Amino acid sequence: MSLPTRAVVFDPATRKTQLQTLTLAEPVADQVQVKIVATGVCHSDLHIVDGDWPVDTPLVLGHEGAGVVEAVGPLVRDVRVGDHVVLSWFAPCRRCDACAAGRAWLCANTTATANTLPDGSTPYAEDVLPFLGVGTFSEYVVVPEAAAITVADDVPLDVASLIGCAVTTGVGAVTNTAGVRPGESGVVIGVGGVGQAAVLGLALVGADPIVAVDLSGPRLELASELGATHTLRGDDPALAERVLEITGGAHHVFEAIGRVPTIESMPGLLRAGGQAVIVGMTGFDASVSLNPFDLADRGISVLGCNYGSSVPSVDFPRIAALHRSGRLPLSRLVGSGGTLDDVERAFADLRAGAGLRTVLRP
Ligand SMILES: NC(=O)c1ccc[n+]([C@@H]2O[C@H](COP(=O)([O-])OP(=O)(O)OC[C@H]3O[C@@H](n4cnc5c(N)ncnc54)[C@H](O)[C@@H]3O)[C@@H](O)[C@H]2O)c1
Ligand SMILES: [Zn+2]
Ligand SMILES: [Zn+2]
């Protein structure tokens, strides 16, 4: 039986988003049908709407979601009807060399970035694809079970939704990509949804000092409450000097905006041997200018971070457990609410850097 579902669709022809009722196929093979209970609004959705990442086909936006499994296909093994699941926007194939080696974020066969299900199809009857293979701005989704990770029922689903992108990316950038150790210094440039999670990750591993940089006063205040020892404004002309003063040259800098000038500023904030971690996503065709003599001379590493170098089936439950034990206070990241009808307001807030992470309840 197919299922009608209200969804937020971005049409590249008009460059507008619209709420539409679409027809979702029932789950077959290893697919699961999930009722979305909460879905966060991430800057990556805005990259689509603002044309930074051009697409040819209309997309159901949203990729940071959690909900309850309502139906499963006959080949599903790990997920049960009634499970609370966090959706992964990078469903790994679980068979390629990278997946077999436990590096699912490097999966060679995922079709998520082509915005389709693993067989190249769409679950919708209409000519519409699910963004990153999930498309969570919808009442219901149908995804492969590799994209639906069960988490404990007592993790609130608004918190769980953020584990689907911002939290796993920000915390993972610290713990997995950079491998920050206690007492090392960390600088986070841009403390929106992803950057605040990086601050939480730095606090979790005992980094010190932790410097948060943003243009928004309230976001810098939240970063202090979450563990930043110092906050600095991104438009401070003496920013680099201040960072060097506080850290003596940072061990790790995380760019969590996706801007060329801030990415280019990272080596100048680092000590010899330091790591510059690119977490923010630029437009597809951006390029940055870095001084290769300086990188070689001072042994600086530049690391790319996809999804916090995380394995969803391992990292989602681990992060959920850290939330339950109080070590990662993720509820502090949940901002204003609303329904799918409020998506434009959420995008406007993201553009303006206002408020915290909006979490919609379809
Ligand atoms: N690498 C990944 O796997 C991954 C995953 C999720 C998101 N992302 C990307 O991470 C980036 C951040 O996403 P988000 O949802 O947290 O966005 P966001 O809009 O919530 O956060 C960006 C923050 O940067 C701040 N900012 C803007 N300009 C600044 C400047 N010049 N100096 C200092 N701060 C500045 C804003 O005030 C805001 O707080 C986006 O590019 C997104 O696409 C990457
Ligand atoms: Zn995201
Ligand atoms: Zn794979």
XYZ file of C-alpha atoms and ligand atoms in Angstrom:
408
model
C 0.000 0.000 0.000
C 1.367 3.399 -0.911
C 1.128 6.189 1.614
C 0.396 9.914 1.186
C 2.924 12.131 2.950
C 3.184 15.912 3.287
C 6.700 17.011 2.455
C 8.788 20.122 1.837
C 9.888 19.992 -1.807
C 12.573 22.231 -3.320
C 12.080 22.741 -7.064
C 15.288 23.803 -8.871
C 13.229 25.202 -11.784
C 11.574 27.832 -9.587
C 14.214 27.779 -6.804
C 11.363 27.703 -4.309
C 10.258 25.308 -1.598
C 6.656 24.209 -1.323
C 4.650 21.865 0.890
C 3.231 19.081 -1.268
C 1.437 15.832 -0.644
C 3.478 13.067 -2.278
C 2.895 9.332 -2.638
C 5.422 7.123 -0.867
C 5.870 3.461 -1.880
C 5.625 0.785 0.798
C 8.954 -0.596 2.060
C 10.304 -3.583 0.095
C 13.400 -5.769 0.519
C 15.668 -4.182 3.176
C 13.702 -0.926 3.437
C 11.965 0.526 6.460
C 9.140 3.042 6.702
C 9.657 5.631 9.415
C 7.193 8.168 10.790
C 9.291 11.295 11.285
C 8.752 12.779 14.754
C 11.466 15.458 14.719
C 13.743 16.908 12.081
C 16.436 19.548 12.515
C 17.085 22.250 9.931
C 20.769 22.151 8.932
C 22.752 24.602 6.854
C 23.246 21.835 4.268
C 19.501 22.104 3.440
C 20.018 25.825 2.993
C 22.978 25.169 0.652
C 20.450 23.505 -1.699
C 17.851 26.279 -1.388
C 20.446 29.024 -1.849
C 21.893 27.328 -4.955
C 25.359 26.607 -3.478
C 24.835 22.952 -4.395
C 22.954 22.905 -7.725
C 20.510 20.029 -8.363
C 18.521 18.990 -11.470
C 15.562 17.234 -9.880
C 13.082 18.402 -7.234
C 14.149 17.247 -3.764
C 12.369 16.529 -0.516
C 14.670 18.486 1.770
C 15.800 17.515 5.278
C 18.451 15.017 6.353
C 18.629 15.334 10.168
C 15.689 13.311 11.447
C 14.422 10.786 13.946
C 11.208 8.879 14.287
C 9.465 5.571 14.837
C 9.569 2.554 12.521
C 6.098 1.739 11.222
C 6.746 -1.010 8.674
C 9.696 -3.077 7.461
C 10.487 -4.977 4.255
C 10.950 -8.779 4.325
C 14.781 -8.650 4.237
C 15.187 -6.248 7.177
C 17.229 -7.886 9.932
C 18.238 -5.322 12.547
C 15.314 -2.911 12.854
C 11.861 -3.699 14.322
C 8.470 -2.028 14.042
C 8.208 0.404 16.969
C 11.962 1.065 17.190
C 13.034 4.661 17.679
C 15.524 5.386 14.931
C 17.909 8.156 13.953
C 18.281 8.521 10.202
C 21.736 8.536 8.631
C 22.221 10.752 5.575
C 25.119 8.648 4.319
C 23.697 5.124 4.169
C 26.768 2.907 3.764
C 26.703 -0.172 1.498
C 28.269 -2.251 4.322
C 30.241 -4.283 1.703
C 32.918 -2.083 0.061
C 36.526 -2.023 1.321
C 35.936 1.167 3.323
C 32.805 -0.251 4.995
C 34.509 -3.581 5.698
C 37.411 -1.692 7.278
C 35.001 0.163 9.596
C 35.256 3.454 7.710
C 31.636 3.804 6.610
C 31.920 7.574 6.121
C 34.171 6.806 3.141
C 31.770 4.243 1.590
C 32.536 3.962 -2.124
C 29.084 2.726 -3.098
C 26.690 4.985 -1.236
C 24.070 6.616 -3.438
C 23.089 9.071 -0.711
C 24.984 11.916 -2.335
C 23.065 11.221 -5.568
C 19.872 11.675 -3.474
C 18.513 8.220 -4.273
C 17.903 4.887 -2.590
C 20.767 2.355 -3.005
C 19.266 0.944 -6.236
C 19.141 4.414 -7.795
C 15.376 4.734 -7.384
C 13.134 7.165 -5.527
C 10.522 5.979 -3.024
C 8.099 8.598 -4.379
C 5.574 8.077 -7.193
C 6.343 11.636 -8.322
C 9.522 12.883 -10.051
C 11.046 13.876 -6.697
C 14.152 12.575 -4.915
C 14.896 12.384 -1.172
C 17.800 14.712 -0.243
C 20.802 12.557 0.711
C 18.597 9.476 0.360
C 16.452 10.394 3.372
C 14.470 13.639 2.799
C 13.293 14.062 6.384
C 11.093 17.171 5.919
C 8.233 14.737 5.406
C 5.657 13.007 7.588
C 7.015 9.606 6.499
C 10.159 8.332 4.790
C 11.199 5.003 3.275
C 14.933 4.283 3.588
C 17.273 1.266 3.544
C 17.793 -0.177 7.012
C 21.448 0.940 6.808
C 20.068 4.494 7.113
C 17.838 3.813 10.156
C 19.791 3.286 13.370
C 17.933 2.185 16.486
C 18.529 4.261 19.622
C 17.146 3.882 23.158
C 13.459 4.836 23.536
C 14.178 7.265 26.382
C 16.292 9.602 24.251
C 13.876 12.418 23.325
C 13.307 12.343 19.579
C 14.143 16.053 19.112
C 17.583 15.348 20.608
C 17.826 12.140 18.584
C 17.143 14.038 15.356
C 20.235 16.197 15.911
C 22.353 13.050 16.282
C 21.450 12.460 12.625
C 23.710 15.308 11.477
C 24.955 18.243 13.583
C 25.913 16.280 16.694
C 27.567 13.318 15.015
C 29.450 15.675 12.693
C 30.617 18.109 15.378
C 31.424 15.582 18.105
C 32.950 13.178 15.573
C 35.136 15.928 14.084
C 36.745 16.209 17.525
C 36.824 12.590 18.656
C 37.231 10.729 15.359
C 38.638 13.032 12.669
C 41.038 15.056 14.807
C 41.486 12.611 17.715
C 41.794 15.470 20.229
C 43.444 14.470 23.519
C 42.912 15.848 27.033
C 44.687 19.157 27.599
C 45.065 19.967 23.903
C 43.632 23.265 22.695
C 40.721 23.523 20.279
C 39.285 26.459 18.349
C 35.848 26.236 16.728
C 35.107 28.854 14.074
C 31.334 29.101 13.659
C 29.228 27.823 16.549
C 25.932 27.060 14.840
C 24.454 23.566 15.153
C 27.605 21.735 14.055
C 30.065 24.075 15.821
C 28.241 23.895 19.181
C 28.442 20.104 18.940
C 32.193 20.428 18.321
C 32.434 22.545 21.505
C 30.580 19.781 23.377
C 32.991 17.229 21.896
C 35.998 19.265 23.005
C 34.573 19.550 26.528
C 33.835 15.801 26.553
C 37.455 14.865 25.796
C 38.919 17.423 28.203
C 40.384 19.854 25.677
C 41.717 23.060 27.223
C 41.506 25.877 26.334
C 38.410 25.757 24.112
C 37.905 28.868 21.996
C 34.584 29.553 20.244
C 34.374 32.101 17.422
C 31.133 33.469 15.956
C 29.381 36.700 14.980
C 26.343 36.028 17.179
C 26.429 37.058 20.850
C 23.789 34.543 21.990
C 25.593 31.701 20.206
C 28.874 32.650 21.868
C 27.066 32.708 25.228
C 25.710 29.225 24.646
C 29.189 28.027 23.642
C 30.516 29.279 27.011
C 27.774 27.415 28.832
C 28.650 24.262 26.880
C 32.333 24.408 27.767
C 34.128 27.082 25.729
C 36.715 28.722 27.994
C 37.039 31.748 25.699
C 34.754 33.356 23.120
C 35.842 35.683 20.342
C 34.033 37.589 17.639
C 34.745 36.472 14.076
C 34.959 40.088 12.913
C 37.565 41.062 15.520
C 40.496 42.417 13.452
C 42.874 41.052 16.101
C 41.258 37.573 16.096
C 44.412 35.669 15.121
C 46.556 37.452 17.727
C 43.981 36.721 20.427
C 43.768 33.028 19.509
C 47.583 32.759 19.568
C 47.679 34.560 22.930
C 45.081 32.241 24.494
C 46.378 28.957 23.061
C 50.052 29.618 22.327
C 49.095 28.346 18.857
C 46.188 25.908 18.812
C 46.550 22.141 18.515
C 43.299 21.904 16.530
C 41.117 24.364 14.638
C 37.680 23.375 13.304
C 36.007 25.480 10.605
C 32.268 24.841 10.917
C 30.866 27.487 8.574
C 31.978 26.667 5.021
C 33.554 30.039 4.110
C 36.738 30.351 2.076
C 38.335 33.158 4.159
C 37.823 31.368 7.483
C 39.190 28.119 6.043
C 42.222 30.050 4.795
C 42.708 31.567 8.262
C 43.160 28.197 10.013
C 46.917 27.573 9.550
C 47.643 31.013 11.038
C 45.916 29.963 14.298
C 47.841 26.704 14.711
C 51.074 25.728 16.420
C 53.636 23.559 14.570
C 52.158 20.101 14.128
C 48.615 21.439 14.484
C 45.553 20.231 12.617
C 43.127 22.315 10.536
C 39.837 20.425 10.203
C 37.453 21.416 7.409
C 33.950 20.608 8.650
C 31.924 23.428 7.059
C 30.931 22.808 3.453
C 31.603 25.400 0.744
C 29.950 25.543 -2.666
C 30.984 22.671 -5.007
C 33.498 24.711 -7.001
C 35.184 26.771 -4.257
C 38.941 26.739 -3.879
C 41.124 28.012 -1.081
C 44.621 29.375 -1.056
C 47.029 27.956 1.545
C 50.793 28.509 1.748
C 52.349 25.082 1.069
C 55.763 26.139 2.371
C 54.205 27.035 5.720
C 52.211 23.767 5.866
C 55.327 21.685 5.149
C 57.689 23.767 7.247
C 55.510 23.668 10.353
C 54.101 20.183 9.790
C 50.504 21.404 9.645
C 47.801 18.863 8.689
C 44.671 19.835 6.807
C 41.928 17.258 7.372
C 38.598 16.912 5.608
C 35.747 15.786 7.832
C 32.764 13.958 6.330
C 30.006 13.180 8.873
C 32.476 13.368 11.768
C 34.349 10.350 10.344
C 31.557 8.325 11.947
C 30.025 4.901 11.522
C 26.325 5.554 12.166
C 25.531 2.118 13.619
C 28.386 2.528 16.125
C 28.465 6.261 16.772
C 24.726 7.090 16.986
C 24.038 4.724 19.920
C 27.327 5.737 21.581
C 26.430 9.433 21.387
C 22.873 8.716 22.574
C 24.314 6.862 25.582
C 26.601 9.811 26.395
C 23.530 12.049 26.330
C 21.650 9.725 28.701
C 24.561 9.639 31.144
C 24.781 13.449 31.139
C 28.239 13.592 29.544
C 26.864 15.226 26.360
C 24.011 17.603 27.266
C 22.492 17.553 23.792
C 19.126 19.007 24.795
C 20.935 22.358 25.124
C 21.307 22.385 21.315
C 17.578 22.147 20.560
C 16.202 25.531 19.525
C 12.761 26.662 18.493
C 10.146 24.274 17.181
C 7.361 24.359 14.634
C 5.910 22.199 11.898
C 6.826 21.710 8.243
C 4.841 24.908 7.580
C 7.550 26.833 9.452
C 10.480 25.766 7.281
C 10.909 29.186 5.617
C 11.205 30.850 9.028
C 13.812 28.251 9.997
C 15.803 29.006 6.825
C 15.595 32.748 7.513
C 16.938 32.155 11.048
C 19.804 30.048 9.667
C 20.726 32.752 7.136
C 20.685 35.376 9.895
C 22.497 33.212 12.450
C 19.538 33.770 14.818
C 18.424 31.406 17.572
C 19.588 27.802 17.949
C 18.930 24.696 15.851
C 15.276 24.702 14.738
C 13.698 21.278 15.143
C 10.435 20.757 13.238
C 7.755 18.223 14.099
C 5.960 17.222 10.884
N 31.310 17.941 7.052
C 30.096 17.457 7.208
O 29.867 16.261 7.148
C 28.974 18.412 7.509
C 27.822 17.972 8.154
C 26.834 18.896 8.473
C 26.964 20.209 8.099
N 28.074 20.594 7.427
C 28.297 21.988 7.042
O 28.732 22.674 8.189
C 28.425 24.057 8.044
C 27.729 24.546 9.292
O 26.442 23.980 9.392
P 25.433 24.461 10.532
O 24.156 23.775 10.271
O 26.084 24.380 11.851
O 25.290 26.010 10.110
P 24.843 27.249 11.002
O 24.372 28.268 10.032
O 23.966 26.801 12.102
O 26.232 27.722 11.669
C 27.174 28.547 11.057
C 27.660 29.536 12.124
O 28.714 30.308 11.571
C 28.600 31.624 12.067
N 29.355 32.522 11.174
C 29.017 32.961 9.940
N 29.988 33.748 9.448
C 30.963 33.806 10.378
C 32.239 34.446 10.457
N 32.681 35.195 9.458
N 32.973 34.269 11.569
C 32.527 33.511 12.593
N 31.332 32.871 12.571
C 30.563 33.028 11.483
C 27.108 31.874 12.088
O 26.767 32.934 12.957
C 26.593 30.527 12.590
O 26.476 30.488 13.997
C 27.579 24.163 6.771
O 28.421 24.535 5.694
C 27.094 22.754 6.577
O 26.778 22.485 5.231
C 29.090 19.732 7.153
Zn 23.394 18.487 8.092
Zn 30.508 0.846 1.481
